[in-house]
mmCIF file with all atom_site columns, C-alpha atoms in Angstrom:
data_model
loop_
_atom_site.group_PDB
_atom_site.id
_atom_site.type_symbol
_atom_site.label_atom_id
_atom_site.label_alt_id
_atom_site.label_comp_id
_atom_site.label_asym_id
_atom_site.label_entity_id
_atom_site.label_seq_id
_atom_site.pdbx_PDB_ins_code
_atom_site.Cartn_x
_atom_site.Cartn_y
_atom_site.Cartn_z
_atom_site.occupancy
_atom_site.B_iso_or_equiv
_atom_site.pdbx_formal_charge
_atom_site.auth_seq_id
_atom_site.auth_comp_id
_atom_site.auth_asym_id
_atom_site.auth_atom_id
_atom_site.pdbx_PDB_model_num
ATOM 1   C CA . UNK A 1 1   ? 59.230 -70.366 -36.096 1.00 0.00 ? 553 UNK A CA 1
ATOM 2   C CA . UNK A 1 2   ? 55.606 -71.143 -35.597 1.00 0.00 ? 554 UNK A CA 1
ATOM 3   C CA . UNK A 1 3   ? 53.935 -70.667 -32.224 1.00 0.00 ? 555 UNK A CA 1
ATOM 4   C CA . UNK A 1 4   ? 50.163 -72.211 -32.061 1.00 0.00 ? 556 UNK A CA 1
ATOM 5   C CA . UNK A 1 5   ? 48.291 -71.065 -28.470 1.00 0.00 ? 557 UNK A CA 1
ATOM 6   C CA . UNK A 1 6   ? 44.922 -71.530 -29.504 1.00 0.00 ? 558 UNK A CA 1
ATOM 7   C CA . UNK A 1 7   ? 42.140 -72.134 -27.270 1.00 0.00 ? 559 UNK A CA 1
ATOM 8   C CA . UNK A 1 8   ? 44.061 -71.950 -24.039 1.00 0.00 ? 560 UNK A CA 1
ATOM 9   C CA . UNK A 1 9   ? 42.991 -69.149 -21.086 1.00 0.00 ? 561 UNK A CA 1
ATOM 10  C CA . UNK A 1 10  ? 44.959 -66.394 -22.168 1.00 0.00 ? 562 UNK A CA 1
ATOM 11  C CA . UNK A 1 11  ? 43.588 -63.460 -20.793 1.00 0.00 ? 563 UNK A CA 1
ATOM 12  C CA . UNK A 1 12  ? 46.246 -61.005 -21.765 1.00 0.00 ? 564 UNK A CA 1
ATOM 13  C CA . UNK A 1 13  ? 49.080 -60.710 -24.553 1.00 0.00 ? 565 UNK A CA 1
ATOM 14  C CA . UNK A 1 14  ? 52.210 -62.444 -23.374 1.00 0.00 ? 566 UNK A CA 1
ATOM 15  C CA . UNK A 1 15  ? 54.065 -59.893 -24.180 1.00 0.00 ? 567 UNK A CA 1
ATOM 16  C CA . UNK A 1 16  ? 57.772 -61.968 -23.973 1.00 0.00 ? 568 UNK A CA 1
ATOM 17  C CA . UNK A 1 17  ? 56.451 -63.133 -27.609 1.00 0.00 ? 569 UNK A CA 1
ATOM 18  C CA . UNK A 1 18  ? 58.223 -59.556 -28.833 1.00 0.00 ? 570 UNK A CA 1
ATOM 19  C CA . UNK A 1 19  ? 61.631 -60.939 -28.207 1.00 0.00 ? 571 UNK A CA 1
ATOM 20  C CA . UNK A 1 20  ? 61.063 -64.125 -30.285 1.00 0.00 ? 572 UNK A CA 1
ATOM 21  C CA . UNK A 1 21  ? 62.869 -62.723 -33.220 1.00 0.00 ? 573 UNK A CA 1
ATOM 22  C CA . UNK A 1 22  ? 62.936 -65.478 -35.506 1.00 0.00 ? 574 UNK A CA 1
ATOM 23  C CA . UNK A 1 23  ? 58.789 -66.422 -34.999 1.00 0.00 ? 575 UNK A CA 1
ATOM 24  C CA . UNK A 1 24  ? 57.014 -66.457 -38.364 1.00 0.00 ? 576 UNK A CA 1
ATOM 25  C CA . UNK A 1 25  ? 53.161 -67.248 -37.611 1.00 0.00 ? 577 UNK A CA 1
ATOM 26  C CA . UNK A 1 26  ? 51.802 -66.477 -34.143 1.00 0.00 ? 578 UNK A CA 1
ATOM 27  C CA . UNK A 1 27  ? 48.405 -67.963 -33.725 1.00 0.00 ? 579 UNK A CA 1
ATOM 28  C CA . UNK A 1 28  ? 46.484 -66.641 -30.365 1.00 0.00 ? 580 UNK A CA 1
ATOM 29  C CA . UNK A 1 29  ? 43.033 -67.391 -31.183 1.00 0.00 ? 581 UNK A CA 1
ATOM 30  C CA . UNK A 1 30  ? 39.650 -68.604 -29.148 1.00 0.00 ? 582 UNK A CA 1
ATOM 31  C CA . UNK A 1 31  ? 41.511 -67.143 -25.764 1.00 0.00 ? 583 UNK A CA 1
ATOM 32  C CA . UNK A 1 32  ? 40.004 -64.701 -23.214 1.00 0.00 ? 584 UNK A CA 1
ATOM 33  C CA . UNK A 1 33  ? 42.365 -61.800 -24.074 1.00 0.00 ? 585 UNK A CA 1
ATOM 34  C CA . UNK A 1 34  ? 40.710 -58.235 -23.709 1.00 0.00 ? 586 UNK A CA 1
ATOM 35  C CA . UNK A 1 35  ? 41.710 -54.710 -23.668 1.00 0.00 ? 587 UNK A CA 1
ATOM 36  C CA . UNK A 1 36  ? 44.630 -53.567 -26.518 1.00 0.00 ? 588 UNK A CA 1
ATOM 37  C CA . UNK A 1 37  ? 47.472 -55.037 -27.552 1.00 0.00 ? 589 UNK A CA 1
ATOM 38  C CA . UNK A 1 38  ? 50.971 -53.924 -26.408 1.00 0.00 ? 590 UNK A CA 1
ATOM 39  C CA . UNK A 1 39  ? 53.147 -51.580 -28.748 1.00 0.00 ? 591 UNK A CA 1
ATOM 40  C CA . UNK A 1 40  ? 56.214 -54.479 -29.534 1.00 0.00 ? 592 UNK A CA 1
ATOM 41  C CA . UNK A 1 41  ? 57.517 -51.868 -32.149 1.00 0.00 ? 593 UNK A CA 1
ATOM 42  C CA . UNK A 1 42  ? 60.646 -51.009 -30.441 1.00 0.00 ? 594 UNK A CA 1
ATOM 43  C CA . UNK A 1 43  ? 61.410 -55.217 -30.372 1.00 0.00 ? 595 UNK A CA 1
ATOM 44  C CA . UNK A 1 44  ? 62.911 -54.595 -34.033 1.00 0.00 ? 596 UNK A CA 1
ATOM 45  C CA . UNK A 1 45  ? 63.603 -58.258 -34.597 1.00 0.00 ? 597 UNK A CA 1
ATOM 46  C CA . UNK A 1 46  ? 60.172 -59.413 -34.331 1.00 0.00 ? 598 UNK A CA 1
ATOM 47  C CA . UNK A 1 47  ? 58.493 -59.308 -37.399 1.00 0.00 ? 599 UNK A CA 1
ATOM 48  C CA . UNK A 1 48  ? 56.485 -62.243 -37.989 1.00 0.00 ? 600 UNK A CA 1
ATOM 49  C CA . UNK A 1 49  ? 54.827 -62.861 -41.699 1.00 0.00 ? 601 UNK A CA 1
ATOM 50  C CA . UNK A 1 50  ? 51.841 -64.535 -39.911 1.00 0.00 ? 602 UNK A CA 1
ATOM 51  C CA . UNK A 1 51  ? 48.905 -63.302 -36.872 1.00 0.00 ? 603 UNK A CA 1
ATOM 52  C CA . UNK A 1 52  ? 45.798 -64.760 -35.709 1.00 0.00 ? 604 UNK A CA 1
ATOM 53  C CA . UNK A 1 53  ? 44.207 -63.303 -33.005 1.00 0.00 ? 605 UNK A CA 1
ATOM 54  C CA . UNK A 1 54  ? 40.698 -64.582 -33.905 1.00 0.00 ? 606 UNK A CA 1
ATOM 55  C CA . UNK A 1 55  ? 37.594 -64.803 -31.211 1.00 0.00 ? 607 UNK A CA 1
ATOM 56  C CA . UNK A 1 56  ? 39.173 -63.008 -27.978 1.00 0.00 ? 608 UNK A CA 1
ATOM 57  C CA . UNK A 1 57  ? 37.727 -59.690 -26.811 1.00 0.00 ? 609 UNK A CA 1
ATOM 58  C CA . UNK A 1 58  ? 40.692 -57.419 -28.199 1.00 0.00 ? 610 UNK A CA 1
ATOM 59  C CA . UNK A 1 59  ? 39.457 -53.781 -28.082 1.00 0.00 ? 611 UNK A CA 1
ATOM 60  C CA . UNK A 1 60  ? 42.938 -52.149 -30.231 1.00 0.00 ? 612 UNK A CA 1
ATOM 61  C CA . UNK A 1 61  ? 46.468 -51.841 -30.011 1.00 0.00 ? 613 UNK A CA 1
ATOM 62  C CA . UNK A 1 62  ? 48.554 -49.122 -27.839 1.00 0.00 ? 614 UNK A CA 1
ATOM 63  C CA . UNK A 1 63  ? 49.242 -46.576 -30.187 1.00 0.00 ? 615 UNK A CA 1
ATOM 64  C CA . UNK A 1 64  ? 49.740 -46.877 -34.233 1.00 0.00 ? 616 UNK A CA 1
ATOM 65  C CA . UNK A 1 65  ? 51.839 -50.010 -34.258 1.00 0.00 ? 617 UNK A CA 1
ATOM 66  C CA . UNK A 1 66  ? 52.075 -53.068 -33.038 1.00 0.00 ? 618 UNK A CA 1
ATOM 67  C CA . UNK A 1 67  ? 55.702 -54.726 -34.093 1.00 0.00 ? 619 UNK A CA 1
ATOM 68  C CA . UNK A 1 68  ? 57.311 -54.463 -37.294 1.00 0.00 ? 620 UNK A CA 1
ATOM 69  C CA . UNK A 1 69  ? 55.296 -55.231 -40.605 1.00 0.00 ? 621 UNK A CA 1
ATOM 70  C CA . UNK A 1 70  ? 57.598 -55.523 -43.039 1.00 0.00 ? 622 UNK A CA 1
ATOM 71  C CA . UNK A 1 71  ? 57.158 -59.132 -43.809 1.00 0.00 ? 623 UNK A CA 1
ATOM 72  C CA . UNK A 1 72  ? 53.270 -59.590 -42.752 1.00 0.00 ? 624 UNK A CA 1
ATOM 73  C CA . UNK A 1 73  ? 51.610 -61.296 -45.382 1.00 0.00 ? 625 UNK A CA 1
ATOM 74  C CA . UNK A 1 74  ? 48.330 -62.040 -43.219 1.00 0.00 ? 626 UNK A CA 1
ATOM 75  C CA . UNK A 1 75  ? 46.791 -60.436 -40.395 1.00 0.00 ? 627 UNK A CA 1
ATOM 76  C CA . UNK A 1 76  ? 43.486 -61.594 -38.702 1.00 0.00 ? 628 UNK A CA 1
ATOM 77  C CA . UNK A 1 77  ? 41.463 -60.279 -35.553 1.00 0.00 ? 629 UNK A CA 1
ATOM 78  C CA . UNK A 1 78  ? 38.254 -61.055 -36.627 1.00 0.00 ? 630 UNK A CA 1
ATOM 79  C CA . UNK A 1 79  ? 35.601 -61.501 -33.303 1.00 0.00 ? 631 UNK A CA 1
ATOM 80  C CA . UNK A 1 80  ? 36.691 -59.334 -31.136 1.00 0.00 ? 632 UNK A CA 1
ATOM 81  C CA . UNK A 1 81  ? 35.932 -55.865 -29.858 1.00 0.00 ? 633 UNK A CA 1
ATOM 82  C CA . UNK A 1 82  ? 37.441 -53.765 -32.167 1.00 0.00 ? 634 UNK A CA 1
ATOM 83  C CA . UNK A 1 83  ? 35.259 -49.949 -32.614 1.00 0.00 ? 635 UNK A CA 1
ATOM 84  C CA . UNK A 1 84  ? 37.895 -48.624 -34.967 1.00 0.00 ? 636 UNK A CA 1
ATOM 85  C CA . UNK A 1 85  ? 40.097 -50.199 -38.374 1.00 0.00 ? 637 UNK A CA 1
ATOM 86  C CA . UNK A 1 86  ? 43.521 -51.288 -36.492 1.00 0.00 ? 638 UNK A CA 1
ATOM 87  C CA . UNK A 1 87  ? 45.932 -48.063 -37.465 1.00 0.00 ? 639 UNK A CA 1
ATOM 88  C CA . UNK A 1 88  ? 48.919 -50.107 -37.252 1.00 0.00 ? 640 UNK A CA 1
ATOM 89  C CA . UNK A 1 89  ? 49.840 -50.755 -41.111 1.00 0.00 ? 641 UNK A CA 1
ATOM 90  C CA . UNK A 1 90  ? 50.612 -48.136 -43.932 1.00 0.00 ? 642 UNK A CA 1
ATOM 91  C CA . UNK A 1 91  ? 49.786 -47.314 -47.384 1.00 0.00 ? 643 UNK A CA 1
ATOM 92  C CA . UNK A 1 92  ? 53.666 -46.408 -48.422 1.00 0.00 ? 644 UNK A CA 1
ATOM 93  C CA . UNK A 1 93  ? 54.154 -47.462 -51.933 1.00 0.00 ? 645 UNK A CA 1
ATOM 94  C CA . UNK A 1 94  ? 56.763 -49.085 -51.020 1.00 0.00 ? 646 UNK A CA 1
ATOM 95  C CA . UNK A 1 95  ? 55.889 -51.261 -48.637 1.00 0.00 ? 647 UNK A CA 1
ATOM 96  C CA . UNK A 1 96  ? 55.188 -54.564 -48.746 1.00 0.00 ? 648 UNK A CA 1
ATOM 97  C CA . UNK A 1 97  ? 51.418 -55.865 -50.239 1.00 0.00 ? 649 UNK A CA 1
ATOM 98  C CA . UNK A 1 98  ? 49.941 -58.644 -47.984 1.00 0.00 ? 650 UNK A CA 1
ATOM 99  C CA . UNK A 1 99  ? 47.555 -61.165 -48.309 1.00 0.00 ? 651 UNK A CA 1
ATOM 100 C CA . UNK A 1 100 ? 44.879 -60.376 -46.480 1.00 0.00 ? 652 UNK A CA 1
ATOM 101 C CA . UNK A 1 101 ? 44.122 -58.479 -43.356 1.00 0.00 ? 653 UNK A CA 1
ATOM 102 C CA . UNK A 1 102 ? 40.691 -59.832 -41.623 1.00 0.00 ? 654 UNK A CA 1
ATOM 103 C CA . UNK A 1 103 ? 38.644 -57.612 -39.287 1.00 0.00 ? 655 UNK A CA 1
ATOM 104 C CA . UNK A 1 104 ? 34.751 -58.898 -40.139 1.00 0.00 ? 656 UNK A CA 1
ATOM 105 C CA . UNK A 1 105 ? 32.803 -59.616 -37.169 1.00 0.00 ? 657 UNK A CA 1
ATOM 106 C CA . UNK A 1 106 ? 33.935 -56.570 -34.955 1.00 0.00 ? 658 UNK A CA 1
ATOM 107 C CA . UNK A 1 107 ? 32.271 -53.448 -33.969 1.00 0.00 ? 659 UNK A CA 1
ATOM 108 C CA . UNK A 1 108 ? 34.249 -50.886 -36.324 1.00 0.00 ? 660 UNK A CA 1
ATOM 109 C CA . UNK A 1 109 ? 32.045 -47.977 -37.425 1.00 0.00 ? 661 UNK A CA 1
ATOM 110 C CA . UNK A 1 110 ? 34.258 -45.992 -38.874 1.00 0.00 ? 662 UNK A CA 1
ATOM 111 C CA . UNK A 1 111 ? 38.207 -46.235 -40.407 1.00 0.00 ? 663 UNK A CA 1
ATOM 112 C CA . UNK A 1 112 ? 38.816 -43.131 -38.825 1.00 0.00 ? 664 UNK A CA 1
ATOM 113 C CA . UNK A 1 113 ? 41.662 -43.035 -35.840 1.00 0.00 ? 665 UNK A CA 1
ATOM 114 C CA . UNK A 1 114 ? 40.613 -41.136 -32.980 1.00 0.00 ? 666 UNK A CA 1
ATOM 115 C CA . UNK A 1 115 ? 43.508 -39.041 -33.271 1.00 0.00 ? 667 UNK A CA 1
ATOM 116 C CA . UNK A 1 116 ? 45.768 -38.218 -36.745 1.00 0.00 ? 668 UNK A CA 1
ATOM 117 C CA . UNK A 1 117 ? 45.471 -39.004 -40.053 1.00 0.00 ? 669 UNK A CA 1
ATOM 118 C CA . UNK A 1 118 ? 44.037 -43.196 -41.283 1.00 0.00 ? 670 UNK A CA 1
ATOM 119 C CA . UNK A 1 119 ? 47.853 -44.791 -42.188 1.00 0.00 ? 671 UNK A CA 1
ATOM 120 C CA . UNK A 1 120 ? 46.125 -46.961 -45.031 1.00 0.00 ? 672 UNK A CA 1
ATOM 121 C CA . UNK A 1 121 ? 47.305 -49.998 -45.633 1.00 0.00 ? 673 UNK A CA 1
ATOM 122 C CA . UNK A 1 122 ? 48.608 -52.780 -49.006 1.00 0.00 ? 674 UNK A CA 1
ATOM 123 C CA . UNK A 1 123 ? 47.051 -55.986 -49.277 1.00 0.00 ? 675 UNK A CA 1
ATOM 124 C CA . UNK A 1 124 ? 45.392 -58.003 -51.725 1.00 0.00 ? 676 UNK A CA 1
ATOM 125 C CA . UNK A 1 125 ? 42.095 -58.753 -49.642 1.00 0.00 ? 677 UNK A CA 1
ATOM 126 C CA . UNK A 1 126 ? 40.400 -56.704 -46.882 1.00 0.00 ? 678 UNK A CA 1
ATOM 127 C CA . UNK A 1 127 ? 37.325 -58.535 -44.994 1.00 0.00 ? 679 UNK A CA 1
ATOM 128 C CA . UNK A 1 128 ? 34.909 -56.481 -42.718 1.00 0.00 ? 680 UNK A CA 1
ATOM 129 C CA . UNK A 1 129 ? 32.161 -58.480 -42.889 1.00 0.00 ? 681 UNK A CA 1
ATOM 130 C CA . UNK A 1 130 ? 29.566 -58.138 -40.051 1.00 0.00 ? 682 UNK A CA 1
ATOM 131 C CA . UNK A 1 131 ? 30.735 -54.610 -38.801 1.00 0.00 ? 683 UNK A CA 1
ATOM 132 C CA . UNK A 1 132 ? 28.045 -51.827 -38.480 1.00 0.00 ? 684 UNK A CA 1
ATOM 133 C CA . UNK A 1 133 ? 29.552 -49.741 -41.168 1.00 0.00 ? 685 UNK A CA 1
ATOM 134 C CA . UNK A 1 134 ? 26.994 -47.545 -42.090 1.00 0.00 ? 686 UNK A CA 1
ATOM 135 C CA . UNK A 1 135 ? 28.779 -45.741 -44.922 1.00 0.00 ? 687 UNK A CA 1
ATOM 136 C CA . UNK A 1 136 ? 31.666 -47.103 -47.064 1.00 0.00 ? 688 UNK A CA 1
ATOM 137 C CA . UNK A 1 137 ? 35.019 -46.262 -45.736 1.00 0.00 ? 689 UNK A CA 1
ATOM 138 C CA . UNK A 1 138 ? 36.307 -43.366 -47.775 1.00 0.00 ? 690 UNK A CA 1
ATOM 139 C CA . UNK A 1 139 ? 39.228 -43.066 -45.776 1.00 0.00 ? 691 UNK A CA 1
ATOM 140 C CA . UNK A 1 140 ? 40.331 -46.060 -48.036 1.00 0.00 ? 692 UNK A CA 1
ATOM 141 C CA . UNK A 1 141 ? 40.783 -43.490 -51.289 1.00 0.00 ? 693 UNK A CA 1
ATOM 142 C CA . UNK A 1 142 ? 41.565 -41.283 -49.217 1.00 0.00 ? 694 UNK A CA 1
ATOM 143 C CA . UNK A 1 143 ? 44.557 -42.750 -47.681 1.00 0.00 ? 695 UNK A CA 1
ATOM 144 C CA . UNK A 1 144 ? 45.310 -44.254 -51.374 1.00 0.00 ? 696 UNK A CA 1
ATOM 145 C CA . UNK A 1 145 ? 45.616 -47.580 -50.203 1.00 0.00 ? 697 UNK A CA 1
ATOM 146 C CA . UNK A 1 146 ? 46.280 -50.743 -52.447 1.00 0.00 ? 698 UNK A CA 1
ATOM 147 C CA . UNK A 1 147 ? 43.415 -53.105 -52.216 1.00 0.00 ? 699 UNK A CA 1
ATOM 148 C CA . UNK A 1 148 ? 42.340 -56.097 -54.802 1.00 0.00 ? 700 UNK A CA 1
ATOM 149 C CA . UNK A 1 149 ? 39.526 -57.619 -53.142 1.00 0.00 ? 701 UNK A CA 1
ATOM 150 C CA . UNK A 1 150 ? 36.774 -55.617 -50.797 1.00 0.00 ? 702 UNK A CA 1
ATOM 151 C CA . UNK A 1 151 ? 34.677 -57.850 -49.027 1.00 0.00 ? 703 UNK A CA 1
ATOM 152 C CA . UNK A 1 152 ? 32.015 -55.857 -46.662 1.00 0.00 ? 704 UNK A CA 1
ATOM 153 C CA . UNK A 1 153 ? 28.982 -58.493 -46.279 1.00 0.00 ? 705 UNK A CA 1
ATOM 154 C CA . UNK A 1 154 ? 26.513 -57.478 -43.444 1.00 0.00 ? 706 UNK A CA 1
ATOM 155 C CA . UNK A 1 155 ? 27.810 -54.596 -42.612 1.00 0.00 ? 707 UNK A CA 1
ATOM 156 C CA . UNK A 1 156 ? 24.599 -52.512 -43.031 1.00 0.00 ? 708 UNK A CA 1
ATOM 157 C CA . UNK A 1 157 ? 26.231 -50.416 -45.785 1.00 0.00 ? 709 UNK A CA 1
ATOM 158 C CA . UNK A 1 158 ? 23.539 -47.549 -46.613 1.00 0.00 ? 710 UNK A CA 1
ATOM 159 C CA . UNK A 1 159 ? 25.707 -45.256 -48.464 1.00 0.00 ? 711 UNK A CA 1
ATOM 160 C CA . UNK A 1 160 ? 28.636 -44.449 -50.918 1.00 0.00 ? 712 UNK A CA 1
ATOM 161 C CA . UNK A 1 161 ? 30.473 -40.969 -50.022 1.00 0.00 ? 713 UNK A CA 1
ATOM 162 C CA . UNK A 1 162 ? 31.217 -39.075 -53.138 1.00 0.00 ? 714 UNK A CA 1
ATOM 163 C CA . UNK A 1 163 ? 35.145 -39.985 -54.158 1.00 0.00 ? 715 UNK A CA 1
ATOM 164 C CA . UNK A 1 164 ? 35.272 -42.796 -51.853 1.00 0.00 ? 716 UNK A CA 1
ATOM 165 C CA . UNK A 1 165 ? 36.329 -45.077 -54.800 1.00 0.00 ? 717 UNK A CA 1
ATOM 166 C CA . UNK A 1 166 ? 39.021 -42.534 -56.224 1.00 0.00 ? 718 UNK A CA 1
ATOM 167 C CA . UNK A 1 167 ? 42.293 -43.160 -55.741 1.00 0.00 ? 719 UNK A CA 1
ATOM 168 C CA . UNK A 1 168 ? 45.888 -44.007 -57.890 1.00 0.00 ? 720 UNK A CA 1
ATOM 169 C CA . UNK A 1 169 ? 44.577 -47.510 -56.969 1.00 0.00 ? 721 UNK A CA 1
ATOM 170 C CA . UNK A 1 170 ? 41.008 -47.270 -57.775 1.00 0.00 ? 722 UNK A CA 1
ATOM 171 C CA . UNK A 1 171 ? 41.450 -49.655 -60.778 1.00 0.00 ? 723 UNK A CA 1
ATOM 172 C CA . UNK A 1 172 ? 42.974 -52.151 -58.378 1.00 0.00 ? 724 UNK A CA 1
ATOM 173 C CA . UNK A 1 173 ? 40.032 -53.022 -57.127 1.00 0.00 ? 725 UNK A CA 1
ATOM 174 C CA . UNK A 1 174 ? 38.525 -56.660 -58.671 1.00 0.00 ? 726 UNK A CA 1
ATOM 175 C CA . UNK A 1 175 ? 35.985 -57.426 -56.214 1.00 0.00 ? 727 UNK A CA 1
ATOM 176 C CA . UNK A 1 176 ? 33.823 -55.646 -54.403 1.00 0.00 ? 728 UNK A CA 1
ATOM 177 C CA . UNK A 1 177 ? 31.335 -57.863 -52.089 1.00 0.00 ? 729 UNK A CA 1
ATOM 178 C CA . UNK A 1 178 ? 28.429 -55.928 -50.865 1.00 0.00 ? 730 UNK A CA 1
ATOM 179 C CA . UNK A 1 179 ? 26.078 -58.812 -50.336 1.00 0.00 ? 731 UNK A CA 1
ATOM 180 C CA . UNK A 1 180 ? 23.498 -58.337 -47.450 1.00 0.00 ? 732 UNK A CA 1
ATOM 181 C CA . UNK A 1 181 ? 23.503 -54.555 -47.476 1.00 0.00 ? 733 UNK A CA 1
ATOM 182 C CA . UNK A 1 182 ? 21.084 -52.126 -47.093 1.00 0.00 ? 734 UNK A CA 1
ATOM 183 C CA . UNK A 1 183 ? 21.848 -50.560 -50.155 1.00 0.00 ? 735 UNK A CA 1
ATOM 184 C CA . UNK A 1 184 ? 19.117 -48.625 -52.297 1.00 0.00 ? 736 UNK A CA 1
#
């Protein structure tokens, strides 16, 4: 139920991990994987409640999944290579709200996919500390997704897009950490 490969070589996703249906918490941090992540959508039996792919040099995932969320509760990538928000969750009411999804410490500029429309996304906390996000994400309100807890330290922040906080979950929002901004 609980796999732990941290700090091993790893220079790419295993991708045989899909068919581990039963596999709760994956953790495949402080390895050498690079490039993005394989799509393990189609393996229907894995969904694990639990990922950690902390300090690798991930640049995204294949597409706009990865495997199935419906019982993620936390997600972390944090140090790695991302440019863009990872468009693999959703912002369906009635999906599932997670814990906390952890991206700080990447190179995301913007929320934006390259292609389509932002999926959104329900958790409780969102971290993107130490990304050079200029401008808050409005694609947040815009997607209406559920969020409790903002935390965007470092980040450079220099601006608030009109309606970027407007959304049926606006009043969600408890905390919003903009420490070590460039705000005016």
């Amino acid at each position: 139920q609980i796999l732990y490969f941290r700090e091993n070589h790893l220079t790419e996703f295993p991708e045989e991990i899909g068919r581990m249906g039963r596999l709760g918490m994956l953790d495949l941090s402080v390895n050498d994987i690079s490039g993005t992540l394989p799509d393990l959508s189609a393996n229907t039996g894995f969904t694990p409640e639990e990922l950690y792919f902390d300090d690798n040099a991930i640049t995204g995932f294949e597409g706009d999944a990865f495997c199935s969320l419906a019982d993620l509760d936390a997600f972390s990538i944090s140090y790695n290579k991302l440019t863009r928000f990872p468009n693999i969750f959703t912002s369906d009411k009635n999906a599932y709200v997670m814990s906390s999804i952890n991206v700080a410490h990447n190179e995301i500029t913007t929320m934006a996919p390259e292609t389509g429309a932002f999926n959104g996304f329900r958790s409780k906390a969102l971290t993107l500390s130490g990304n050079p996000i200029k401008t808050y994400p409005k694609e947040i309100a815009e997607s209406n997704s559920y969020v409790e807890q903002i935390v965007m330290q470092q980040c450079g922040l220099t601006e608030f897009p009109e309606g970027c906080l407007k959304s049926d979950y606006s009043m969600s929002i408890t905390t919003l950490d903009l420490q070590y901004n460039n705000l005016s």
